[in-house]
Coordinates of C-alpha atoms in Angstrom, one line a residue:
X1 CA -14.9 26.7 4.1
X2 CA -13.3 26.0 0.5
X3 CA -13.1 22.4 -0.7
X4 CA -9.8 21.6 -1.6
X5 CA -10.3 17.9 -2.7
X6 CA -9.2 17.0 -6.1
X7 CA -12.0 17.1 -8.6
X8 CA -13.3 13.8 -9.9
X9 CA -13.2 13.0 -13.5
X10 CA -16.0 11.0 -15.2
X11 CA -15.7 7.2 -14.8
X12 CA -16.6 6.1 -18.2
X13 CA -14.7 5.4 -20.4
X14 CA -11.3 5.1 -18.4
X15 CA -8.3 6.4 -20.1
X16 CA -5.5 4.1 -21.2
X17 CA -3.4 5.4 -18.4
X18 CA -5.9 4.7 -15.8
X19 CA -6.5 1.1 -17.2
X20 CA -2.7 0.6 -17.2
X21 CA -2.5 1.7 -13.6
X22 CA -5.3 -0.5 -12.5
X23 CA -3.8 -3.6 -14.4
X24 CA -0.5 -3.1 -12.8
X25 CA -1.7 -2.6 -9.4
X26 CA -3.9 -5.9 -9.8
X27 CA -1.0 -7.9 -11.1
X28 CA 1.3 -6.8 -8.1
X29 CA -1.3 -7.4 -5.5
X30 CA -2.1 -10.9 -7.0
X31 CA 1.7 -11.6 -6.7
X32 CA 1.7 -10.5 -3.0
X33 CA -1.5 -12.3 -2.2
X34 CA -0.3 -15.5 -3.9
X35 CA 2.7 -15.8 -1.4
X36 CA 0.3 -16.3 1.4
X37 CA -2.0 -18.9 -0.1
X38 CA -2.2 -22.0 2.0
X39 CA -0.3 -20.6 5.1
X40 CA -1.2 -21.3 8.6
X41 CA -1.2 -18.5 11.1
X42 CA 2.2 -19.6 12.6
X43 CA 3.5 -19.6 9.2
X44 CA 2.1 -16.0 8.4
X45 CA 4.2 -14.8 11.5
X46 CA 7.3 -16.7 10.7
X47 CA 10.6 -14.7 10.3
X48 CA 12.4 -16.9 7.9
X49 CA 15.2 -14.6 6.9
X50 CA 17.5 -12.3 8.6
X51 CA 14.9 -9.6 8.1
X52 CA 12.1 -8.7 10.6
X53 CA 9.6 -9.1 7.8
X54 CA 7.0 -11.6 8.0
X55 CA 4.3 -12.5 5.3
X56 CA 1.4 -11.5 7.4
X57 CA 3.2 -8.3 8.5
X58 CA 3.8 -7.6 4.9
X59 CA 0.2 -7.8 3.9
X60 CA -0.6 -5.6 6.8
X61 CA 2.1 -2.9 6.0
X62 CA 1.2 -2.8 2.2
X63 CA -2.6 -2.4 3.0
X64 CA -1.8 0.3 5.5
X65 CA 0.7 2.1 3.2
X66 CA -1.7 1.9 0.4
X67 CA -4.4 3.4 2.4
X68 CA -2.4 6.1 3.7
X69 CA -1.2 7.1 0.3
X70 CA -4.9 6.9 -1.1
X71 CA -5.9 9.3 1.7
X72 CA -3.2 11.6 0.8
X73 CA -4.4 11.6 -2.8
X74 CA -7.8 12.6 -1.8
X75 CA -7.2 14.8 1.5
X76 CA -3.6 16.0 1.3
X77 CA -0.8 16.1 3.9
X78 CA -3.2 16.2 6.9
X79 CA -3.8 12.5 6.3
X80 CA -0.2 11.6 6.6
X81 CA 0.9 13.5 9.6
X82 CA 3.0 11.5 12.1
X83 CA 2.4 11.3 15.7
X84 CA 2.7 14.7 17.4
X85 CA 4.8 13.3 20.3
X86 CA 7.2 11.7 17.9
X87 CA 6.4 8.1 19.2
X88 CA 6.5 5.9 16.2
X89 CA 6.0 2.4 18.0
X90 CA 2.7 2.1 16.5
X91 CA 4.4 2.2 13.1
X92 CA 6.5 -0.8 14.2
X93 CA 3.2 -2.7 14.9
X94 CA 2.4 -2.0 11.1
X95 CA 4.9 -4.7 10.1
X96 CA 3.6 -7.5 12.1
X97 CA 0.4 -9.1 12.9
X98 CA -0.4 -8.6 16.6
X99 CA -1.9 -11.3 18.8
X100 CA -5.4 -10.4 18.2
X101 CA -5.0 -10.1 14.3
X102 CA -5.2 -13.0 11.9
X103 CA -3.8 -13.2 8.2
X104 CA -7.6 -13.6 7.0
X105 CA -8.3 -10.3 8.6
X106 CA -5.3 -8.6 7.2
X107 CA -6.2 -9.9 3.6
X108 CA -9.9 -8.7 4.1
X109 CA -8.4 -5.3 5.1
X110 CA -6.3 -5.3 2.0
X111 CA -9.2 -6.1 -0.2
X112 CA -11.0 -3.1 1.3
X113 CA -8.1 -0.8 0.7
X114 CA -7.4 -2.3 -2.7
X115 CA -11.2 -1.5 -3.7
X116 CA -11.1 2.0 -2.5
X117 CA -7.7 2.8 -4.2
X118 CA -9.0 1.3 -7.5
X119 CA -12.1 3.5 -7.3
X120 CA -9.9 6.6 -6.8
X121 CA -7.6 5.6 -9.8
X122 CA -10.7 5.7 -11.8
X123 CA -11.9 9.1 -10.6
X124 CA -9.4 11.3 -9.0
X125 CA -7.7 14.1 -11.2
X126 CA -4.5 12.6 -11.7
X127 CA -2.7 15.9 -12.2
X128 CA -4.0 17.2 -8.7
X129 CA -1.0 17.9 -6.5
X130 CA -0.5 18.3 -2.6
X131 CA 2.5 19.3 -0.8
X132 CA 4.0 16.4 1.2
X133 CA 3.8 16.7 4.8
X134 CA 6.9 17.7 6.9
X135 CA 8.8 14.4 7.7
X136 CA 12.4 13.8 7.6
X137 CA 12.0 11.3 4.7
X138 CA 10.3 14.0 2.3
X139 CA 12.2 16.8 0.7
X140 CA 11.1 20.1 1.9
X141 CA 8.5 21.8 0.0
X142 CA 8.0 18.7 -2.4
X143 CA 4.6 17.9 -4.0
X144 CA 3.1 14.6 -5.3
X145 CA 0.3 14.4 -7.9
X146 CA -2.2 11.8 -7.5
X147 CA -0.6 10.1 -10.5
X148 CA 2.7 9.9 -8.5
X149 CA 0.9 8.5 -5.5
X150 CA -0.6 5.8 -7.7
X151 CA 2.8 4.9 -9.1
X152 CA 4.5 4.9 -5.6
X153 CA 1.6 2.4 -4.5
X154 CA 2.4 0.2 -7.6
X155 CA 6.2 0.4 -6.7
X156 CA 5.6 -0.3 -3.0
X157 CA 3.4 -3.4 -3.8
X158 CA 6.0 -4.8 -6.3
X159 CA 8.8 -4.4 -3.9
X160 CA 7.0 -6.2 -1.0
X161 CA 5.7 -8.8 -3.2
X162 CA 9.3 -9.7 -4.1
X163 CA 10.3 -9.6 -0.3
X164 CA 7.2 -12.1 0.4
X165 CA 8.4 -14.5 -2.4
X166 CA 11.8 -14.7 -0.7
X167 CA 10.2 -15.1 2.8
X168 CA 7.8 -17.8 1.5
X169 CA 10.4 -19.6 -0.3
X170 CA 12.5 -19.9 2.9
X171 CA 9.4 -21.1 4.9
X172 CA 8.4 -24.0 2.7
X173 CA 10.2 -23.9 -0.6
X174 CA 7.3 -22.4 -2.6
X175 CA 8.0 -19.7 -5.2
X176 CA 5.5 -17.2 -6.5
X177 CA 7.5 -15.6 -9.2
X178 CA 9.6 -18.1 -10.8

């Protein structure tokens, strides 16, 4: 069987592009994590806006999404296939903390995912491209390079950090970003 995983590049020294990606990821992760500092479990589960989103759910969602895209950067489309039966109910649970989950657990998972992604940003061939899996939200036949995957993770994290800031401000008035 042929190995189709992207080739790794030397880890030292990191290119400016890789350093920029890592710094930008870390900045937006910091903003997201700051929004949940000092929260109780109840507050982490609070819907404080018209949205269904909660702070704990956002942490869980961003970790899950980052992990899926990092898997894609290494393993390609097979790592992002949807359920064979079309049942996306588990996807909905990715936006909320279930009864057996805690904010601390979601943050610990996010730390694990972030460490893995950072290691991939340092080593994966950024030009390696994979075809996107057949999903209704992807253009048929489109591909993504590892570079574009990591840029997408930055955008996803930044977008949800903004959501989290609004949700937190509605809970107790605390603002993360201004």
